[in-house]
mmCIF file of C-alpha atoms in Angstrom:
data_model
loop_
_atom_site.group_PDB
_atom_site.id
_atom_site.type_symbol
_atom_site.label_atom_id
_atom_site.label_comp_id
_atom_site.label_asym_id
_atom_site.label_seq_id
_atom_site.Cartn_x
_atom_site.Cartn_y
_atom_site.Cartn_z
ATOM 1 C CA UNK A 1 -13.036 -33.589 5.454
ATOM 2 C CA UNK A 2 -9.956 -31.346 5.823
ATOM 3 C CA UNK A 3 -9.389 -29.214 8.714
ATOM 4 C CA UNK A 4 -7.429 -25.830 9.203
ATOM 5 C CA UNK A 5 -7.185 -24.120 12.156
ATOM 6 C CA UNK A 6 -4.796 -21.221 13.534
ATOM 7 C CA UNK A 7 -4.195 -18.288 11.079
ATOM 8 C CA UNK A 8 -3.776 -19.045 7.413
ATOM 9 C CA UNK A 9 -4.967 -16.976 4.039
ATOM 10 C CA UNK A 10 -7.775 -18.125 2.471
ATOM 11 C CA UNK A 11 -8.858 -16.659 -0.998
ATOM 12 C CA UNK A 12 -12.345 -18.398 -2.227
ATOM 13 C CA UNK A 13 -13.055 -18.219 -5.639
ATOM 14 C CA UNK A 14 -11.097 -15.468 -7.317
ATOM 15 C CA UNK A 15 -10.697 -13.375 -4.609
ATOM 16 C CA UNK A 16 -12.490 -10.342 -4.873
ATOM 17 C CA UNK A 17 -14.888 -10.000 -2.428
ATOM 18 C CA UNK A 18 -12.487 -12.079 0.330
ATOM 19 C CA UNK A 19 -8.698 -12.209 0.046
ATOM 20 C CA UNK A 20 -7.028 -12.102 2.861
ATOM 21 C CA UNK A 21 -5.602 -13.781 6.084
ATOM 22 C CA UNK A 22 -6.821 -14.039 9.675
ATOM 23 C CA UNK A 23 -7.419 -15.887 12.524
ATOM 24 C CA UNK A 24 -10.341 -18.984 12.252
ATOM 25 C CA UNK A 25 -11.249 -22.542 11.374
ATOM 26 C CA UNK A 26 -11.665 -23.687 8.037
ATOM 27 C CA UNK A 27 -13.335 -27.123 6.802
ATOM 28 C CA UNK A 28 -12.947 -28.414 2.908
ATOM 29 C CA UNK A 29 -14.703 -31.304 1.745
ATOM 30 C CA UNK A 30 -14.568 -33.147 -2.003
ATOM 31 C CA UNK A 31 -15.747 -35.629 -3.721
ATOM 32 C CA UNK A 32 -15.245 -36.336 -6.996
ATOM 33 C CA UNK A 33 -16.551 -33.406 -9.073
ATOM 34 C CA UNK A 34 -18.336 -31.355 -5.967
ATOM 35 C CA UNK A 35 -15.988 -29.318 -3.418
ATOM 36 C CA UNK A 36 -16.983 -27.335 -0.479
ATOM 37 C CA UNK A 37 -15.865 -25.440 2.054
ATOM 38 C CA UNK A 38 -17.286 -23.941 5.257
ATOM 39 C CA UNK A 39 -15.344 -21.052 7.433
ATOM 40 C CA UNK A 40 -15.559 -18.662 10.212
ATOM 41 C CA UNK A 41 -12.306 -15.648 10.799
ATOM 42 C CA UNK A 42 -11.681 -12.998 12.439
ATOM 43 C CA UNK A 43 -10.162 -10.019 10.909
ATOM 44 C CA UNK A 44 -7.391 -7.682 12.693
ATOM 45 C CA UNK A 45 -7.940 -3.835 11.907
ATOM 46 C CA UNK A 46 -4.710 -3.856 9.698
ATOM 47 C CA UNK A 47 -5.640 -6.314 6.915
ATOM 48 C CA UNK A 48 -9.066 -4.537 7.219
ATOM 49 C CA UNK A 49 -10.223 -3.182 3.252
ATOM 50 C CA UNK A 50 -13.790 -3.188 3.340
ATOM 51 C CA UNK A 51 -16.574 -0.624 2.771
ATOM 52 C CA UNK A 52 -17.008 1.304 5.946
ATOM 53 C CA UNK A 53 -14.930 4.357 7.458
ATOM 54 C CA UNK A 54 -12.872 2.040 9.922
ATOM 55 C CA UNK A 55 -11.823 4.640 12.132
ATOM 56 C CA UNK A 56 -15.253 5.081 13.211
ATOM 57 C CA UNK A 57 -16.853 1.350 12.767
ATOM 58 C CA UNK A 58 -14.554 -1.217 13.522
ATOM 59 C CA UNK A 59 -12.604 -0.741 16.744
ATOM 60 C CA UNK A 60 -14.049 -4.543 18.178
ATOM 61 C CA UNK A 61 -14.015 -7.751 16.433
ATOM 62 C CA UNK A 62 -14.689 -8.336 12.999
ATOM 63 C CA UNK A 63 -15.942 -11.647 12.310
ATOM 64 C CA UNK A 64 -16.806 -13.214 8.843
ATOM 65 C CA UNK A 65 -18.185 -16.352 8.077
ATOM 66 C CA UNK A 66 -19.485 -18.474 5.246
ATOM 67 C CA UNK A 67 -19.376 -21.303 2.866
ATOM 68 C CA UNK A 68 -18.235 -22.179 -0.790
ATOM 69 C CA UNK A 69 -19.700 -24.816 -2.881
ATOM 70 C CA UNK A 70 -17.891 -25.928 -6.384
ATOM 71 C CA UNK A 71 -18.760 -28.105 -8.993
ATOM 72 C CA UNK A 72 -16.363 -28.978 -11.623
ATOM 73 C CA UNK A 73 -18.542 -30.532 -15.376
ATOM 74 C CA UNK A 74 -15.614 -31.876 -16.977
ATOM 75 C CA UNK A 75 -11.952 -30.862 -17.490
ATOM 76 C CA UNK A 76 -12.478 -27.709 -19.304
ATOM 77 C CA UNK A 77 -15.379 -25.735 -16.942
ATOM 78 C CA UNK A 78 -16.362 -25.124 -13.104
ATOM 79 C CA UNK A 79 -19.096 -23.281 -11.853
ATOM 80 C CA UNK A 80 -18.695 -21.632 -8.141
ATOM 81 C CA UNK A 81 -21.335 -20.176 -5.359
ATOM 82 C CA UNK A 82 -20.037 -18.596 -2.672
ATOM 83 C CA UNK A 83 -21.446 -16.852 0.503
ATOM 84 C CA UNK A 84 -20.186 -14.416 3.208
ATOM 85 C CA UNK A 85 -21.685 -12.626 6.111
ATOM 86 C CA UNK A 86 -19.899 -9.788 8.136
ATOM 87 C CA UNK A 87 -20.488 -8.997 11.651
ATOM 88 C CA UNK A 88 -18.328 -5.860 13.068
ATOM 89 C CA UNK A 89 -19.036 -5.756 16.770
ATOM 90 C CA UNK A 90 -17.307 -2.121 16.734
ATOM 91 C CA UNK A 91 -19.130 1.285 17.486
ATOM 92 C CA UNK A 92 -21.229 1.112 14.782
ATOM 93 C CA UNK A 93 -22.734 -2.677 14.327
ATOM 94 C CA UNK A 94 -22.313 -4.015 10.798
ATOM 95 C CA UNK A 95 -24.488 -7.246 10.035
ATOM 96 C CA UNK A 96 -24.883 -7.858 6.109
ATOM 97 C CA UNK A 97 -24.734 -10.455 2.930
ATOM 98 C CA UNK A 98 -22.704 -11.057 -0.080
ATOM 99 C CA UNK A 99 -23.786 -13.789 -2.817
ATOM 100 C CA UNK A 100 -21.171 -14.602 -5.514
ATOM 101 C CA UNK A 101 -21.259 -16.581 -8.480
ATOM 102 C CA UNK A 102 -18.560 -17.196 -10.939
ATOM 103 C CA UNK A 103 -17.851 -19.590 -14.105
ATOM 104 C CA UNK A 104 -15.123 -20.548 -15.414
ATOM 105 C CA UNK A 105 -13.694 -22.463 -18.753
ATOM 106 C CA UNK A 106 -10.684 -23.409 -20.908
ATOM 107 C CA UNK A 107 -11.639 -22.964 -24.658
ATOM 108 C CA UNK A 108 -7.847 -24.192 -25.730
ATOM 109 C CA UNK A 109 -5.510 -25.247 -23.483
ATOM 110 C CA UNK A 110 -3.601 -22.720 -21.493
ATOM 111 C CA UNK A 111 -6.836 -19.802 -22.333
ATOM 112 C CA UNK A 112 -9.538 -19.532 -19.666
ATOM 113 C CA UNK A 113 -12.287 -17.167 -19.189
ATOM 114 C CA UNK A 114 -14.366 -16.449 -16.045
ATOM 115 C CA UNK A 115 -16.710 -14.113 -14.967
ATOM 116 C CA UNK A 116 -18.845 -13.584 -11.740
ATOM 117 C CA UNK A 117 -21.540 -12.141 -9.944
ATOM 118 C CA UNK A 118 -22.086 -10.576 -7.004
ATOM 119 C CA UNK A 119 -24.641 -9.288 -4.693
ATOM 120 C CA UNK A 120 -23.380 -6.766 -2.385
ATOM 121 C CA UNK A 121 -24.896 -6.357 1.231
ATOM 122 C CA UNK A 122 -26.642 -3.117 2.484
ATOM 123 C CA UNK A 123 -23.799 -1.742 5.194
ATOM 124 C CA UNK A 124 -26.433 0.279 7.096
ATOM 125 C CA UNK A 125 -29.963 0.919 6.403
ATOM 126 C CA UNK A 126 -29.568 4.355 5.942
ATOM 127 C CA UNK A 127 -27.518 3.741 2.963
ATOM 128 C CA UNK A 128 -28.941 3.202 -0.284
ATOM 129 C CA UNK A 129 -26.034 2.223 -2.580
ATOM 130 C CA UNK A 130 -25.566 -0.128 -5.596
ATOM 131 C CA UNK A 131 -25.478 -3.769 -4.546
ATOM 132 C CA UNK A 132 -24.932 -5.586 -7.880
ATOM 133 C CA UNK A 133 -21.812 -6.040 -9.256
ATOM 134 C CA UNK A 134 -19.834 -8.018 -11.946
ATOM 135 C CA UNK A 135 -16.593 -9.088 -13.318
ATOM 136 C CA UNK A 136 -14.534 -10.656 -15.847
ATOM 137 C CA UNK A 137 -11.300 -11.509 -17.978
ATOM 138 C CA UNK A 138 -9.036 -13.772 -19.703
ATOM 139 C CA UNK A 139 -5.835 -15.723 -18.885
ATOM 140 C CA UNK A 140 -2.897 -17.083 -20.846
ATOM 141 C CA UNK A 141 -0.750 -19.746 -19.928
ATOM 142 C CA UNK A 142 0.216 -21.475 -16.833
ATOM 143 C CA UNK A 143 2.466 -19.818 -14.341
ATOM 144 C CA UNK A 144 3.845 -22.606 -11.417
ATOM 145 C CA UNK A 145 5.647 -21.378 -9.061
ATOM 146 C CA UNK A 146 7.376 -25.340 -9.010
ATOM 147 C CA UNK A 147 8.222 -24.550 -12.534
ATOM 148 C CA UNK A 148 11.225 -21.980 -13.423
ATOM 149 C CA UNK A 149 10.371 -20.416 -16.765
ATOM 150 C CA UNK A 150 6.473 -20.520 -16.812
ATOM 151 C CA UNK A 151 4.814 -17.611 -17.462
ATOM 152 C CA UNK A 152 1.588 -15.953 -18.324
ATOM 153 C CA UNK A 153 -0.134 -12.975 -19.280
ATOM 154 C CA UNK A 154 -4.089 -12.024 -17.991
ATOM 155 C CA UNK A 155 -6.606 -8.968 -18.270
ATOM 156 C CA UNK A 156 -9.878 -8.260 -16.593
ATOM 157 C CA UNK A 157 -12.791 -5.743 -16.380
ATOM 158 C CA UNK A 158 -13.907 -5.311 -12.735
ATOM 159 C CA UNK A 159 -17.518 -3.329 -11.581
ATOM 160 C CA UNK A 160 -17.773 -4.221 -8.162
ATOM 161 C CA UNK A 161 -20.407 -2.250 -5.493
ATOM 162 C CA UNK A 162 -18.345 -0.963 -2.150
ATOM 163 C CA UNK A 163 -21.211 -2.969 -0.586
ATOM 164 C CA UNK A 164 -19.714 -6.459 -2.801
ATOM 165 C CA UNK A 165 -15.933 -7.104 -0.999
ATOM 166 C CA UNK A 166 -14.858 -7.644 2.172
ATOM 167 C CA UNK A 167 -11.160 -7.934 2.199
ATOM 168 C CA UNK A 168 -10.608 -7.903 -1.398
ATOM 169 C CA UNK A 169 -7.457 -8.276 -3.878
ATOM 170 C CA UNK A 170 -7.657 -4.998 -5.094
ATOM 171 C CA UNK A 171 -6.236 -2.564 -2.484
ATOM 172 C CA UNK A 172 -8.200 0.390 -2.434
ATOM 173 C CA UNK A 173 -9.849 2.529 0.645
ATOM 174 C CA UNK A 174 -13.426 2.366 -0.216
ATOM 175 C CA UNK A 175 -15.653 4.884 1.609
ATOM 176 C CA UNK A 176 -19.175 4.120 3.018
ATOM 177 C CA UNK A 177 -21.314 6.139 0.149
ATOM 178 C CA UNK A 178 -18.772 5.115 -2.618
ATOM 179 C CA UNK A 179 -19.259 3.483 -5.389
ATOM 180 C CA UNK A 180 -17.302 0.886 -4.915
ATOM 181 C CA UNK A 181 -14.121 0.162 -7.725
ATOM 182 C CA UNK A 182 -14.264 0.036 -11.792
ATOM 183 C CA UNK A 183 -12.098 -0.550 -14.189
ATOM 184 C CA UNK A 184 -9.653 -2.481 -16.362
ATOM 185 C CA UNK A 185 -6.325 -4.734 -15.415
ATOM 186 C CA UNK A 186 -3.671 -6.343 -17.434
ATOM 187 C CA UNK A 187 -0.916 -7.850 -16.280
ATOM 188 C CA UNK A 188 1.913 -10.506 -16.490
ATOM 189 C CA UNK A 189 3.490 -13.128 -14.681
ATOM 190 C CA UNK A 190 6.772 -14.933 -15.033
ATOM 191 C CA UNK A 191 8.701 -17.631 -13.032
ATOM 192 C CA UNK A 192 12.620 -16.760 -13.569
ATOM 193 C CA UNK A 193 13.838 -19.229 -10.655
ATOM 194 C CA UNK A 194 11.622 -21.698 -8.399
ATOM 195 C CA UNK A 195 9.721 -20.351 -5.812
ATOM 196 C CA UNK A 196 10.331 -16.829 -7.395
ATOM 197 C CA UNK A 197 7.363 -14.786 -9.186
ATOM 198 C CA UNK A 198 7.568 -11.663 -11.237
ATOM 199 C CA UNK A 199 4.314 -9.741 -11.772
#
């Protein structure tokens, strides 16, 4: 079992419904083809994305916690489930869910696709929004950030509920009755020097 404690970034799975950094205690455990991880943060109001109006709902703490579990089948697909539970001890209380699932797999070398599920929390009970979300894509080649002169090119389709992230990758101020984000990305990435990206 692996320990980390102190503040540290943390991005389970691919990211979209928690990318971010914080203060908390992480454990990972793994054994041969099965990987898990178990977790507990708190979030600061500036690295704070997520579906409410923040200015009214999260002046306390906001805590998240959760677990991961991973299971790799052979060299060429993994399948991921992934759990998350926000509690904002602001103004307004916040106490709700998020499920994700997600597959991935390399038909040739350097080409993957994945795609997930997710099922977004209701914020309040006086909201009724859209809780089921999905996304999606394909990447090419192998960017390392060890390796000068890797590169690789990706594109995605996202559909994801307001009530489905929590600090997500995508950097957008989602509003409590929105409808969350949707849409298409493409995008490159290239190593020109060590330690260097270009995206």
């Amino acid at each position: 079992v692996h320990m980390t404690v102190g503040r540290f970034a943390y991005t389970p799975v691919f990211g979209i419904v928690y990318d971010n950094d914080g203060d908390g205690i992480k454990f990972n455990y793994k054994t041969g083809k099965l990987g898990g991880d178990a977790f507990v943060m708190r979030l600061g109001f500036s690295n704070y994305t997520a579906p409410l109006d923040a200015t009214q709902a999260f002046r306390g703490n906001n805590q998240v916690f959760g677990g991961l579990l991973s299971y790799t089948f052979d060299d060429k697909a993994n399948v991921q489930a992934a759990y998350y539970n926000l509690d904002s001890r602001g103004d307004n209380q916040l106490d709700f869910d998020i499920l994700e699932v997600a597959l991935s797999y390399k038909v040739v070398k350097n080409v993957e696709l994945w795609g997930e599920y997710i099922r977004g929390g209701n914020k309040l009970d006086t909201y009724d929004v859209d809780r089921n979300g999905f996304a999606g894509g394909v990447r090419f080649g192998n960017p390392n950030r060890s390796k000068a002169g890797t590169w690789g090119l990706r594109a995605a389709y996202y559909d994801v509920p307001a009530a489905g992230n929590i600090a997500t990758t995508v950097d957008l101020d989602i509003t409590p009755l929105g409808d969350g984000y949707k849409g298409y990305q493409v995008g490159a990435t290239w190593i020109p020097i060590k330690n260097i990206d270009v995206n």
